[in-house]
mmCIF file with all atom_site columns, C-alpha atoms in Angstrom:
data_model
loop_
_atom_site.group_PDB
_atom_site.id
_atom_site.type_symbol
_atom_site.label_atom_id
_atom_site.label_alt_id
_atom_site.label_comp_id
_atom_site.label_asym_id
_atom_site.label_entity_id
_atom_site.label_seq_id
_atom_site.pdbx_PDB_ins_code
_atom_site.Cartn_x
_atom_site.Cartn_y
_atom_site.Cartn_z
_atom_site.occupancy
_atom_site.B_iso_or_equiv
_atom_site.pdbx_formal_charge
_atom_site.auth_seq_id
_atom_site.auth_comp_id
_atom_site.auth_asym_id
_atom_site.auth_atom_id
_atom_site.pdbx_PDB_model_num
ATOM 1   C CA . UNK C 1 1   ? 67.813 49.782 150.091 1.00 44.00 ? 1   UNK C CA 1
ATOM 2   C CA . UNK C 1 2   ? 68.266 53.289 150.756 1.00 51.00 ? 2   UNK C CA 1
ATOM 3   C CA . UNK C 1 3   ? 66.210 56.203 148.897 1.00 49.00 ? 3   UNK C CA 1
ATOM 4   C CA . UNK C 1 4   ? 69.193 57.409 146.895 1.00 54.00 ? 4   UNK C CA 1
ATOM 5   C CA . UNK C 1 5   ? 69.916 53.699 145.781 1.00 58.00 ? 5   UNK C CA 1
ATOM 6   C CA . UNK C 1 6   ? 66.206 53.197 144.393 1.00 53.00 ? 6   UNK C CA 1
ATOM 7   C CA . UNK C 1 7   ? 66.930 56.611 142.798 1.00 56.00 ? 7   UNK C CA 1
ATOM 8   C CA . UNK C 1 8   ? 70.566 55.442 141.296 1.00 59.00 ? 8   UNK C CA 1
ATOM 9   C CA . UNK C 1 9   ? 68.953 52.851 139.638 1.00 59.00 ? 9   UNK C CA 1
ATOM 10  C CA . UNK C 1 10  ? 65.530 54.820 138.589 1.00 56.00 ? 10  UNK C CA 1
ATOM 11  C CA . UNK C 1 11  ? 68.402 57.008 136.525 1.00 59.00 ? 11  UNK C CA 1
ATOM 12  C CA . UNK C 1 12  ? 70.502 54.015 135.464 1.00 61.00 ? 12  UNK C CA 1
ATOM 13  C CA . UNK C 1 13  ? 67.251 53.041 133.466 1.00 58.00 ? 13  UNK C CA 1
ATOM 14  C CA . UNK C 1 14  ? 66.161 56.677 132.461 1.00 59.00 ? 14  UNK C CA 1
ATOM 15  C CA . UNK C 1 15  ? 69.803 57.633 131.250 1.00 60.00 ? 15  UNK C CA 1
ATOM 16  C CA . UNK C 1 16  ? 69.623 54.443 128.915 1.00 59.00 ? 16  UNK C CA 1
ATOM 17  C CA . UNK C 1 17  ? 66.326 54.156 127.394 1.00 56.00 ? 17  UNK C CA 1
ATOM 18  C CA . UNK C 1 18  ? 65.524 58.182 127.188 1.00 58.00 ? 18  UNK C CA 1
ATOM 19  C CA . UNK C 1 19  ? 67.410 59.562 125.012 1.00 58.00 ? 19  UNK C CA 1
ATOM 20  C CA . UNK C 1 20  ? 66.792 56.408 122.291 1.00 56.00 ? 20  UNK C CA 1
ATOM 21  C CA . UNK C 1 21  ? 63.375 57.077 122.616 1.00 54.00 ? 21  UNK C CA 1
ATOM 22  C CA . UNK C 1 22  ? 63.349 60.430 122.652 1.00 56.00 ? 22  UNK C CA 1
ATOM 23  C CA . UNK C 1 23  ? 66.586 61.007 120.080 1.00 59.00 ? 23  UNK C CA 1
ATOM 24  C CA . UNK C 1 24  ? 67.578 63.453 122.551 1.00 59.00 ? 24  UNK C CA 1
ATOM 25  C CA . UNK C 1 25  ? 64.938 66.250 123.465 1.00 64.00 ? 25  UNK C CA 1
ATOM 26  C CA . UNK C 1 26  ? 66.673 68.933 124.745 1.00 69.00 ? 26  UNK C CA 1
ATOM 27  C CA . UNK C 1 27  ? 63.803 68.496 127.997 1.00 67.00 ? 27  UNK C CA 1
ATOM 28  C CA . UNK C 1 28  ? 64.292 65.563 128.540 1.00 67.00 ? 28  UNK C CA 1
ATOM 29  C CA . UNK C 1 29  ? 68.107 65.399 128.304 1.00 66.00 ? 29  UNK C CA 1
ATOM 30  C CA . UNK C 1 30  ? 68.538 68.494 131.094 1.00 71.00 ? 30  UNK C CA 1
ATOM 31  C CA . UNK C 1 31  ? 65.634 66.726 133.405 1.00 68.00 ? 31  UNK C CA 1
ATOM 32  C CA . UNK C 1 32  ? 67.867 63.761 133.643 1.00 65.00 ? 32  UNK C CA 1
ATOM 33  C CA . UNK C 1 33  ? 71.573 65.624 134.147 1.00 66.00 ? 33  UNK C CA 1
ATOM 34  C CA . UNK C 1 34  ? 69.619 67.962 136.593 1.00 67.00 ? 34  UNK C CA 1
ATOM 35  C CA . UNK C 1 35  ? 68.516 64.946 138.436 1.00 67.00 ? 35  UNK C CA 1
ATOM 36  C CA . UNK C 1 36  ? 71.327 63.149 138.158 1.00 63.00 ? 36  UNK C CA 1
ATOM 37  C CA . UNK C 1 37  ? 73.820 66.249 139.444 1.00 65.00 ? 37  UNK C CA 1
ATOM 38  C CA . UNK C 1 38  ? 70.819 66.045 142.481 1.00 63.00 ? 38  UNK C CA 1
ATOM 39  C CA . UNK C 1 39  ? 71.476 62.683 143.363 1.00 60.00 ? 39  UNK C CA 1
ATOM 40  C CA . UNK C 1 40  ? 75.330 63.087 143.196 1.00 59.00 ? 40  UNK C CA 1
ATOM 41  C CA . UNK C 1 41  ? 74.816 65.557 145.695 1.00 56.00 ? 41  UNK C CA 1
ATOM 42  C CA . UNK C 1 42  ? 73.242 63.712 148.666 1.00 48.00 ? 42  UNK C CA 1
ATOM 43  C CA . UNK C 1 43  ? 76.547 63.170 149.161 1.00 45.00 ? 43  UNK C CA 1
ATOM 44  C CA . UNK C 1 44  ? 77.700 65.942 151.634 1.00 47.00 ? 44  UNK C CA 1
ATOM 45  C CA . UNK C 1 45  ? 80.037 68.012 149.335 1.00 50.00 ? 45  UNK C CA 1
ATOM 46  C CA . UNK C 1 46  ? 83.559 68.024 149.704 1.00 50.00 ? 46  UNK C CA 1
ATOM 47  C CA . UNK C 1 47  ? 83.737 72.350 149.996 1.00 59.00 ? 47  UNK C CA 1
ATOM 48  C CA . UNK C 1 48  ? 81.160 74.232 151.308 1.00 59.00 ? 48  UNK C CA 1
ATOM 49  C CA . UNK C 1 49  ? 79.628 76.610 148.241 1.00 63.00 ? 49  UNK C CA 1
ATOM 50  C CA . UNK C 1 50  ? 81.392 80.153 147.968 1.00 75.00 ? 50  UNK C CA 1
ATOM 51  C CA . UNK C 1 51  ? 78.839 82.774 148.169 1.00 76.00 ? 51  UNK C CA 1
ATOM 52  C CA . UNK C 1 52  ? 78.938 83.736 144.700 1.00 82.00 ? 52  UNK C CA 1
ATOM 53  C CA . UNK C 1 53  ? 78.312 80.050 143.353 1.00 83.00 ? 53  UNK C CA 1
ATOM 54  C CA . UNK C 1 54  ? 75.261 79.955 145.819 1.00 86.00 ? 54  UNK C CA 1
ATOM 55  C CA . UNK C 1 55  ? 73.758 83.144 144.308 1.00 89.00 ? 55  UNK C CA 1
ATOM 56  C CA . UNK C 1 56  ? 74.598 82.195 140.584 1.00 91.00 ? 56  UNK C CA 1
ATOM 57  C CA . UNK C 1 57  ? 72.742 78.911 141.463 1.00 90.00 ? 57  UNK C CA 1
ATOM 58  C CA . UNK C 1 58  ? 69.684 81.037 143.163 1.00 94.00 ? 58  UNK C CA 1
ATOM 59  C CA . UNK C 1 59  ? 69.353 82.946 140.322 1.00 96.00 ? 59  UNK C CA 1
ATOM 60  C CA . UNK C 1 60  ? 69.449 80.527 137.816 1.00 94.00 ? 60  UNK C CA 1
ATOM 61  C CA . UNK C 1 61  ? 66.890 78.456 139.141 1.00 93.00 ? 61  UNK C CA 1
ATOM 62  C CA . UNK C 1 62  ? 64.243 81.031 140.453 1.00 96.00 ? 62  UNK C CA 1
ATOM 63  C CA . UNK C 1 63  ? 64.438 82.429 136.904 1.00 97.00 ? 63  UNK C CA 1
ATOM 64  C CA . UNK C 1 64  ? 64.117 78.426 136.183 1.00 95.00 ? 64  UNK C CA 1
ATOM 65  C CA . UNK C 1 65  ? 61.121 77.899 138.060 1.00 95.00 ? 65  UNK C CA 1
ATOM 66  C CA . UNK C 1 66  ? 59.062 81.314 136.929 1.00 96.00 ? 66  UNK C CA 1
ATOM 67  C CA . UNK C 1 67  ? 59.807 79.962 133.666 1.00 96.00 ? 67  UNK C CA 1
ATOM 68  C CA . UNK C 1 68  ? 58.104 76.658 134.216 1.00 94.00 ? 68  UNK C CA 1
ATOM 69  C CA . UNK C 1 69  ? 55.568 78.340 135.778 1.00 96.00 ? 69  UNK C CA 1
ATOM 70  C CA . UNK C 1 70  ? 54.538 80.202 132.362 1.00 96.00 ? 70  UNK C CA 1
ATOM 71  C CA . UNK C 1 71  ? 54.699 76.958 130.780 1.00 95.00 ? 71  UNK C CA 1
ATOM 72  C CA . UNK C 1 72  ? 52.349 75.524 133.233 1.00 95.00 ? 72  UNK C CA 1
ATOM 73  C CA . UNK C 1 73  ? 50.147 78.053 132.610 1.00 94.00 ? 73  UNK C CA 1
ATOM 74  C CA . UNK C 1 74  ? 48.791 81.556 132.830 1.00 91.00 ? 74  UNK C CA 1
ATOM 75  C CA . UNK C 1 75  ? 47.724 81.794 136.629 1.00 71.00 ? 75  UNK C CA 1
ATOM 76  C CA . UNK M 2 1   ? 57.697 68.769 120.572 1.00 47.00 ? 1   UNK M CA 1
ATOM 77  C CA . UNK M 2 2   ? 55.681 65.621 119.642 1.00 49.00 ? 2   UNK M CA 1
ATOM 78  C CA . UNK M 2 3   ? 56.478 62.050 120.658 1.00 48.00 ? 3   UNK M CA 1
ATOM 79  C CA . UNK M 2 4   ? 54.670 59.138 119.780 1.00 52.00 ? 4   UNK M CA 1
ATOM 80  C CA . UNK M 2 5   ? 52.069 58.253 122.671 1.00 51.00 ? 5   UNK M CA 1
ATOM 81  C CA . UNK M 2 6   ? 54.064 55.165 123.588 1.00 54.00 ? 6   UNK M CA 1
ATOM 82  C CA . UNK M 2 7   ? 56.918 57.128 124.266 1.00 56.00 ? 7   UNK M CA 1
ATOM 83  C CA . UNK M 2 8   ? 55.229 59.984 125.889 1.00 54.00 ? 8   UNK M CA 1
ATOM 84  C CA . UNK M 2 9   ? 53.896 57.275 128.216 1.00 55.00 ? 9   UNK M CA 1
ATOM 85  C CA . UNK M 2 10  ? 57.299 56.215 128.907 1.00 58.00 ? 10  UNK M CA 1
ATOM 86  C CA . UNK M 2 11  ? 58.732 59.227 129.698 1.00 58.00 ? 11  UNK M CA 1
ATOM 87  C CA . UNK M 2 12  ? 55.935 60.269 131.849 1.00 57.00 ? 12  UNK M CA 1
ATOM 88  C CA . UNK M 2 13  ? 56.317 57.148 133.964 1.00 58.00 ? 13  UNK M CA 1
ATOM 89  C CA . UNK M 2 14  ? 60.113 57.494 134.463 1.00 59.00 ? 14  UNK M CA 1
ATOM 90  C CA . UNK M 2 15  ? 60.108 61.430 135.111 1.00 59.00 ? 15  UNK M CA 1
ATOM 91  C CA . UNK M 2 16  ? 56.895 61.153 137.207 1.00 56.00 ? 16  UNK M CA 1
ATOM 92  C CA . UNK M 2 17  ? 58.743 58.110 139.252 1.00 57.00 ? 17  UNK M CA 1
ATOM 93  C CA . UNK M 2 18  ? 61.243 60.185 140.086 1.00 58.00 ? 18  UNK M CA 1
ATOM 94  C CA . UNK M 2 19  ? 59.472 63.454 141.531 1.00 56.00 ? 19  UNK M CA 1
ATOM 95  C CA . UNK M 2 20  ? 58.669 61.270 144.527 1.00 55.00 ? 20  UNK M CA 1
ATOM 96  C CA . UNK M 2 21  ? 62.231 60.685 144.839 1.00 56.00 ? 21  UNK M CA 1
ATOM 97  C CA . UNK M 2 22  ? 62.899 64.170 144.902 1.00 58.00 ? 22  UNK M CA 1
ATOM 98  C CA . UNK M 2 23  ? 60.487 64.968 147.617 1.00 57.00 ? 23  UNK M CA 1
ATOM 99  C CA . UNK M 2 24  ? 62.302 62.460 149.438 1.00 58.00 ? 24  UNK M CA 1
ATOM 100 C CA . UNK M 2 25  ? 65.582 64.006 149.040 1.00 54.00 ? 25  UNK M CA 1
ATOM 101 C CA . UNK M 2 26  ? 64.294 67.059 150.004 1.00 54.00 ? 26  UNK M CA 1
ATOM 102 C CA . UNK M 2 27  ? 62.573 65.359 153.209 1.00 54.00 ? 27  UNK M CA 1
ATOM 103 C CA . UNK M 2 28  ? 66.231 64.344 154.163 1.00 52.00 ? 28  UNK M CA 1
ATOM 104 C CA . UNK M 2 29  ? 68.037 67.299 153.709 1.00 51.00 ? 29  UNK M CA 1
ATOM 105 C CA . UNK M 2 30  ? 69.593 68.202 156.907 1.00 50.00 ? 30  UNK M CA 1
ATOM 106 C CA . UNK M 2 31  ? 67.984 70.624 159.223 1.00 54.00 ? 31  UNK M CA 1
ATOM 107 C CA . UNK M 2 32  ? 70.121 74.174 158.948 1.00 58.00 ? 32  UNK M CA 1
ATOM 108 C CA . UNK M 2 33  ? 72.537 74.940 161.903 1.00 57.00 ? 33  UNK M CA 1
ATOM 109 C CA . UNK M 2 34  ? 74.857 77.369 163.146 1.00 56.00 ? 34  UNK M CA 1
ATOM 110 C CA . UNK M 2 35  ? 78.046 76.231 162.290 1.00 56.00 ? 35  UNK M CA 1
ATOM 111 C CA . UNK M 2 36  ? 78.790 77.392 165.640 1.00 50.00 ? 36  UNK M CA 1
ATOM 112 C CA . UNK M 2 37  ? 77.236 77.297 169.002 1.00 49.00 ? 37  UNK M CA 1
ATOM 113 C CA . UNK M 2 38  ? 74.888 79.668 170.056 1.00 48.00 ? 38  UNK M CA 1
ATOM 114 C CA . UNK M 2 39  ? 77.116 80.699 173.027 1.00 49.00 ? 39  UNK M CA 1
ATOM 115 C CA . UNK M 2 40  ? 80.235 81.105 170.368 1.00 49.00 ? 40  UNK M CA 1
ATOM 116 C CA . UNK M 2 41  ? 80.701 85.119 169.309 1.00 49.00 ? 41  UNK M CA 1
ATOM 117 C CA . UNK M 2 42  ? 77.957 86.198 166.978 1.00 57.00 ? 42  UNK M CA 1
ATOM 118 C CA . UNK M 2 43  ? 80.651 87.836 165.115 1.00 56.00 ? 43  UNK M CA 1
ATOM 119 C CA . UNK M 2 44  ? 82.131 84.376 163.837 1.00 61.00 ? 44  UNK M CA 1
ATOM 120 C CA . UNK M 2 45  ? 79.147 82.103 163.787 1.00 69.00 ? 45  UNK M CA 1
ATOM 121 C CA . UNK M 2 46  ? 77.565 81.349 160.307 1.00 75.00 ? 46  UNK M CA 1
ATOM 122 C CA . UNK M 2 47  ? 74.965 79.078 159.519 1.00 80.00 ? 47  UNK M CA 1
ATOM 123 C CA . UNK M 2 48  ? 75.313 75.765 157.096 1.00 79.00 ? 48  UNK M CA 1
ATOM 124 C CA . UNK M 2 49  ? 74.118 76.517 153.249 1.00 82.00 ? 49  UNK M CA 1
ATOM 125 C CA . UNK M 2 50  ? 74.681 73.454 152.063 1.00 78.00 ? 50  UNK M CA 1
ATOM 126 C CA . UNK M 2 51  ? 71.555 72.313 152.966 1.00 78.00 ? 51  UNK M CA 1
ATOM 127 C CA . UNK M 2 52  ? 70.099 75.303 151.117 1.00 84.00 ? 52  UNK M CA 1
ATOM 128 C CA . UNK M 2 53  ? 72.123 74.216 147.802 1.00 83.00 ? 53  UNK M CA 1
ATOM 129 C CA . UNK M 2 54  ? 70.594 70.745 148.040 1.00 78.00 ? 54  UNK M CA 1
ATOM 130 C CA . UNK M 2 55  ? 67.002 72.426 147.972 1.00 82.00 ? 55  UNK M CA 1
ATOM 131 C CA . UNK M 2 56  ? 68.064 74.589 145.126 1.00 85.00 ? 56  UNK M CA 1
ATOM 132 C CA . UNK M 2 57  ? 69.558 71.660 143.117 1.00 80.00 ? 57  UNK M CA 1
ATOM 133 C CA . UNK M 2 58  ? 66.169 69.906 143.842 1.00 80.00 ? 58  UNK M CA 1
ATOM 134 C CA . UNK M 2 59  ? 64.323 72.620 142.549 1.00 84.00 ? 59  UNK M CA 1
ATOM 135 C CA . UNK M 2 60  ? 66.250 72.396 139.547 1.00 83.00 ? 60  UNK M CA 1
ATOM 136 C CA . UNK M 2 61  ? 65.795 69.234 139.044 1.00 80.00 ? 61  UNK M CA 1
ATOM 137 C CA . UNK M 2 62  ? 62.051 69.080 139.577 1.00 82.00 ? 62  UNK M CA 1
ATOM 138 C CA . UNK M 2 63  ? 61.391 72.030 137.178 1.00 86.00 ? 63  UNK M CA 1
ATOM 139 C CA . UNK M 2 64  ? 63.357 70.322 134.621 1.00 82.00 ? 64  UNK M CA 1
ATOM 140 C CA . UNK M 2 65  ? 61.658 67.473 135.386 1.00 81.00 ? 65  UNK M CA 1
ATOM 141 C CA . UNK M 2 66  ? 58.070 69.305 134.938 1.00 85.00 ? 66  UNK M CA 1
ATOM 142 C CA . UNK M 2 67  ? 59.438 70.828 131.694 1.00 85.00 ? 67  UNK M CA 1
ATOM 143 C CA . UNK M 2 68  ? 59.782 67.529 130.464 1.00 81.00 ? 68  UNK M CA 1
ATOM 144 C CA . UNK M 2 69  ? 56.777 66.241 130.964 1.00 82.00 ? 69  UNK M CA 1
ATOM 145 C CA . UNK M 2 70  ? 54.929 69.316 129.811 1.00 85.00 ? 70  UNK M CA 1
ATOM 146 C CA . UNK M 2 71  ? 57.567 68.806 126.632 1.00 82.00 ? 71  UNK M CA 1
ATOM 147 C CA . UNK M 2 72  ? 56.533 65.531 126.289 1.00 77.00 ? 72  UNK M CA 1
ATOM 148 C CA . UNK M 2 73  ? 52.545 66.265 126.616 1.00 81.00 ? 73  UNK M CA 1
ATOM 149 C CA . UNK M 2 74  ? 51.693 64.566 129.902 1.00 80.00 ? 74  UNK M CA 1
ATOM 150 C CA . UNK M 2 75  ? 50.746 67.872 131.425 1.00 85.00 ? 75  UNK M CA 1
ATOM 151 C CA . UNK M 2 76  ? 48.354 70.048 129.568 1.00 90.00 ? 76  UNK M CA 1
ATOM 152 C CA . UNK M 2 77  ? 49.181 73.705 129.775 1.00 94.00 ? 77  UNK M CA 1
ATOM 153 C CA . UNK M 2 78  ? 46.147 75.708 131.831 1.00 95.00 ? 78  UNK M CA 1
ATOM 154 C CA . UNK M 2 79  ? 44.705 72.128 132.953 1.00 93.00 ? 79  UNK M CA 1
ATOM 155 C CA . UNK M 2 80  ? 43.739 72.136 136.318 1.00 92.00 ? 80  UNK M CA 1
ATOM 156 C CA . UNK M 2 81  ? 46.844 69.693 137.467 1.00 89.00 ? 81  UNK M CA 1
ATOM 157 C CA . UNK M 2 82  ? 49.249 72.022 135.551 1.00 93.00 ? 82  UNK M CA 1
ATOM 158 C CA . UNK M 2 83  ? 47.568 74.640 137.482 1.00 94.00 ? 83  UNK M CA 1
ATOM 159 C CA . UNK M 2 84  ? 47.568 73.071 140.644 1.00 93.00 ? 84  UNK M CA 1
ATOM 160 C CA . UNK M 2 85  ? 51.504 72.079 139.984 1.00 91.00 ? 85  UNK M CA 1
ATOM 161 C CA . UNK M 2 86  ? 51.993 75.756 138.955 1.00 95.00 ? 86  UNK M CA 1
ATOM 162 C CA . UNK M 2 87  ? 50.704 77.165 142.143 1.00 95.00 ? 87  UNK M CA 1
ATOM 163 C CA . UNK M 2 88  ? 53.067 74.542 144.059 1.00 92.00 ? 88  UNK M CA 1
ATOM 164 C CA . UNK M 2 89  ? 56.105 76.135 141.854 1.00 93.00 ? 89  UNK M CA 1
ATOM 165 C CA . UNK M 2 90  ? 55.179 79.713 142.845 1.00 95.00 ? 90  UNK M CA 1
ATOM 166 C CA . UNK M 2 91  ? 55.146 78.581 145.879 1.00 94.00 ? 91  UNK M CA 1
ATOM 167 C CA . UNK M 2 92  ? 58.456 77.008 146.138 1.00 92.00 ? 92  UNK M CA 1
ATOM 168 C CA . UNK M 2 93  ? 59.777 80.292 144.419 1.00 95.00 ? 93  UNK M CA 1
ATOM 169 C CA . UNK M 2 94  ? 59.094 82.489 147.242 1.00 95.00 ? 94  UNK M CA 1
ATOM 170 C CA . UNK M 2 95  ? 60.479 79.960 149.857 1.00 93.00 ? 95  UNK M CA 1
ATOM 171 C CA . UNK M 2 96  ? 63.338 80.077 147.767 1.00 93.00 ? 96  UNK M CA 1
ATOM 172 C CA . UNK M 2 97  ? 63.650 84.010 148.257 1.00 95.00 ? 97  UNK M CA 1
ATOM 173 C CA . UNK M 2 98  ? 62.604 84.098 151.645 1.00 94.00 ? 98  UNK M CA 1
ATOM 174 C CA . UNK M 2 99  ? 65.388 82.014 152.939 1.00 92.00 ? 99  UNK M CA 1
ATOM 175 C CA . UNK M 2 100 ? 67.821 83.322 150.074 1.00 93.00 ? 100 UNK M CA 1
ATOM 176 C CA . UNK M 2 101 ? 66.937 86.883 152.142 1.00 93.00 ? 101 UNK M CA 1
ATOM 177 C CA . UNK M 2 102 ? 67.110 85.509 155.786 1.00 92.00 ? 102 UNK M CA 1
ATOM 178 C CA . UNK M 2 103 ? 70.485 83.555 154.991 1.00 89.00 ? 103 UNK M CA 1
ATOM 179 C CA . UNK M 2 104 ? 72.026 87.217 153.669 1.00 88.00 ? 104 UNK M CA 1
ATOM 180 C CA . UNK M 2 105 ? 70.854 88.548 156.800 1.00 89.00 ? 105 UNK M CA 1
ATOM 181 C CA . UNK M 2 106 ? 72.042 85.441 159.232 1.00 88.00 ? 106 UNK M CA 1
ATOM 182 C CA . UNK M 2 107 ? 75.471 85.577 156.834 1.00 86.00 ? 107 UNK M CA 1
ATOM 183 C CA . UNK M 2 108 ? 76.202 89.041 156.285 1.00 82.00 ? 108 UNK M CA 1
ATOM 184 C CA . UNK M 2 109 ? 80.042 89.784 157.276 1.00 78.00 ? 109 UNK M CA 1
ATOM 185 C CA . UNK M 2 110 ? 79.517 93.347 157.918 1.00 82.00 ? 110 UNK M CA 1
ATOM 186 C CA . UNK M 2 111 ? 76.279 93.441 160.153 1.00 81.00 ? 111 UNK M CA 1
ATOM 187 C CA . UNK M 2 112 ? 76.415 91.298 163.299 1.00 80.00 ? 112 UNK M CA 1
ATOM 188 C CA . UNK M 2 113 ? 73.294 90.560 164.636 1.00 82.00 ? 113 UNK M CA 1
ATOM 189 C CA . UNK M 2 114 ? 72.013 90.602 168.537 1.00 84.00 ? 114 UNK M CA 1
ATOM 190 C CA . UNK M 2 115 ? 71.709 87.244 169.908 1.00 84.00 ? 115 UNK M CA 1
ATOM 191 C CA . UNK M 2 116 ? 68.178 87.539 169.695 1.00 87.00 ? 116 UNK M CA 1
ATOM 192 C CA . UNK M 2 117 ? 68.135 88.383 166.657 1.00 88.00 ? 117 UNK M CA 1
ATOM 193 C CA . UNK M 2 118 ? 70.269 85.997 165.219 1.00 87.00 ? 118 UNK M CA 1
ATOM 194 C CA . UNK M 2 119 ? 67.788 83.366 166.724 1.00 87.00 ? 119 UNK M CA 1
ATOM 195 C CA . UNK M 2 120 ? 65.072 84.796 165.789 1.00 90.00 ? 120 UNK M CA 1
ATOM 196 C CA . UNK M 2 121 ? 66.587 84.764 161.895 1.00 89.00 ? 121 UNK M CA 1
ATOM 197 C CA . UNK M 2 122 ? 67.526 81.399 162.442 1.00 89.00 ? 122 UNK M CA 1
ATOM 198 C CA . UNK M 2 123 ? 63.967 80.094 163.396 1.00 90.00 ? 123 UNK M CA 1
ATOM 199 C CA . UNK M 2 124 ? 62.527 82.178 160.125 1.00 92.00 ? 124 UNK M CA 1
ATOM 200 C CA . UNK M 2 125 ? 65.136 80.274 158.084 1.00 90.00 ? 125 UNK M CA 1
ATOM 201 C CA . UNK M 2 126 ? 64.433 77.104 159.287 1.00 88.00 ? 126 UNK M CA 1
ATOM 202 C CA . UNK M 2 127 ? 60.377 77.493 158.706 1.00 90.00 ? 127 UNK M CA 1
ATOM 203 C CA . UNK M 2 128 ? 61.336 79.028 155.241 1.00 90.00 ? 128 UNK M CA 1
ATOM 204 C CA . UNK M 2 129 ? 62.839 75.938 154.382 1.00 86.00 ? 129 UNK M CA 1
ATOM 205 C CA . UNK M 2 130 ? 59.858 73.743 155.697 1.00 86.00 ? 130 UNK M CA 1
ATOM 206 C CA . UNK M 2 131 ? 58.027 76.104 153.477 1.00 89.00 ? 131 UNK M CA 1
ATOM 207 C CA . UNK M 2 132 ? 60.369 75.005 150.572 1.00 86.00 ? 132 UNK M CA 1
ATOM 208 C CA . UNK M 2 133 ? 59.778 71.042 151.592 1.00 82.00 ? 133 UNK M CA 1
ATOM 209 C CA . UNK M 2 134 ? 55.812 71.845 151.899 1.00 86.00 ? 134 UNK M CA 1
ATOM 210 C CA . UNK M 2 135 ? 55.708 73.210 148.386 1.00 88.00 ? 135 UNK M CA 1
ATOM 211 C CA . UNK M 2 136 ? 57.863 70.188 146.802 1.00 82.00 ? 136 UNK M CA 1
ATOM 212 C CA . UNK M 2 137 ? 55.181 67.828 148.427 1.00 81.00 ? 137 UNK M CA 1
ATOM 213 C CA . UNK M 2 138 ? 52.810 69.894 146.913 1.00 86.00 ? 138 UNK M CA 1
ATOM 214 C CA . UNK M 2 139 ? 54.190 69.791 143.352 1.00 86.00 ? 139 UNK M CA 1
ATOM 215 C CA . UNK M 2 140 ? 55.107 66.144 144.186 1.00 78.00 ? 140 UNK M CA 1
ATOM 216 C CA . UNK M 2 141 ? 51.109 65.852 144.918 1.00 81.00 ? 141 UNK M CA 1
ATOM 217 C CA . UNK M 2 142 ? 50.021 67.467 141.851 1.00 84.00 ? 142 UNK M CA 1
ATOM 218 C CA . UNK M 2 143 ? 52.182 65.360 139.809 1.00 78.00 ? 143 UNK M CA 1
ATOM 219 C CA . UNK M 2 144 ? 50.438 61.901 140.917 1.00 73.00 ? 144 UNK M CA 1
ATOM 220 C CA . UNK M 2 145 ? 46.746 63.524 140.909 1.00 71.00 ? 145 UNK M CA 1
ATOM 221 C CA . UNK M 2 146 ? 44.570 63.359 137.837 1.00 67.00 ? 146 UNK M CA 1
ATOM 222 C CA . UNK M 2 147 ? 44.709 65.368 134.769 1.00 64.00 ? 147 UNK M CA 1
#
């Protein structure tokens, strides 16, 4: 079984039982579509990203990851 | 947020399962390559970002990941494993930007670059994605260590 298969069915599970247990935190909820959109993706995609859709993507997740980083902690 | 500890457990497990998984992905993203041949005009040769989207949409998904568990209270804000997963972050953040900057250069439509330099670019590229990878393993690392 390839990785992305284990990882299919890691998500099958998570995308089921989460959000009862959870009744839908916001967190949780975007960790599994982000995930999710990631695995859908291993997939080479069909057109290769415009330039502008890479750098809306850059900039939404560098600000994304300096704001996890100041939940992680103060350095 | 608070969730009871059974469910915190839960989520922990599942979201922590899958940041391996996401190291792996990023292990398999392809290598990035001229589109082109080296001995194809400069002018017209521009190198692959998809494999540069895949890292970003892993990043994305890890930090959402991380927010989630930090959400959910399996990683302690200032512990030393949110620290040590923190640093990891940074770290992936400035891999980010460095090959966010060399793909600009290796791109741009206006400014051709010398064959050497192209090359050069290219092999600064490829080690700031290795740089990216290293950092995910890192995170991924942090994530499995102790509290």
């Amino acid at each position: 079984m390839d990785l992305s298969a284990i990882a299919r069915q890691v998500l099958d599970v998570g995308r089921k039982v989460l959000p009862m247990l959870t009744g839908g935190a916001p967190e949780v909820v975007a960790a599994i579509h982000s995930i999710s959109t990631l695995i859908q993706g291993v997939k080479p995609h069909a057109d290769a990203p415009t330039a502008a859709e890479l750098d809306t993507l850059y900039a939404s997740v560098q600000a994304g990851l300096l704001d996890t980083a100041d939940r992680l902690g103060d350095g | 947020m608070k969730f009871r500890p059974l469910t915190t457990l839960l989520v922990a497990a599942l979201l922590s399962a899958c940041a391996p998984l996401l190291a792996g992905l990023l292990d398999s993203t392809p290598a990035p390559q001229a589109v082109q041949t080296a001995s194809a005009p400069l002018a017209n040769t521009r190198v692959d970002e998809s494999g540069f989207r895949a890292l970003l949409e892993a990043a994305d998904a890890t930090r959402h990941s991380i927010n989630a568990l930090v959400a959910a209270g399996a990683i302690v804000r200032n512990s030393p494993k949110a620290l040590a997963i923190r640093h990891g972050v940074l770290a992936l953040h400035d891999a980010l930007a460095a090959g966010q900057a060399l793909l600009d250069a290796l791109n741009n439509p206006v400014i051709t670059l010398s064959p050497a330099d192209f090359v050069a670019k290219l092999d600064q590229y490829r080690s700031a994605m290795r740089n990216a990878t290293d950092a995910a393993r890192e995170i991924t690392d942090a994530l499995s260590g102790a509290n």
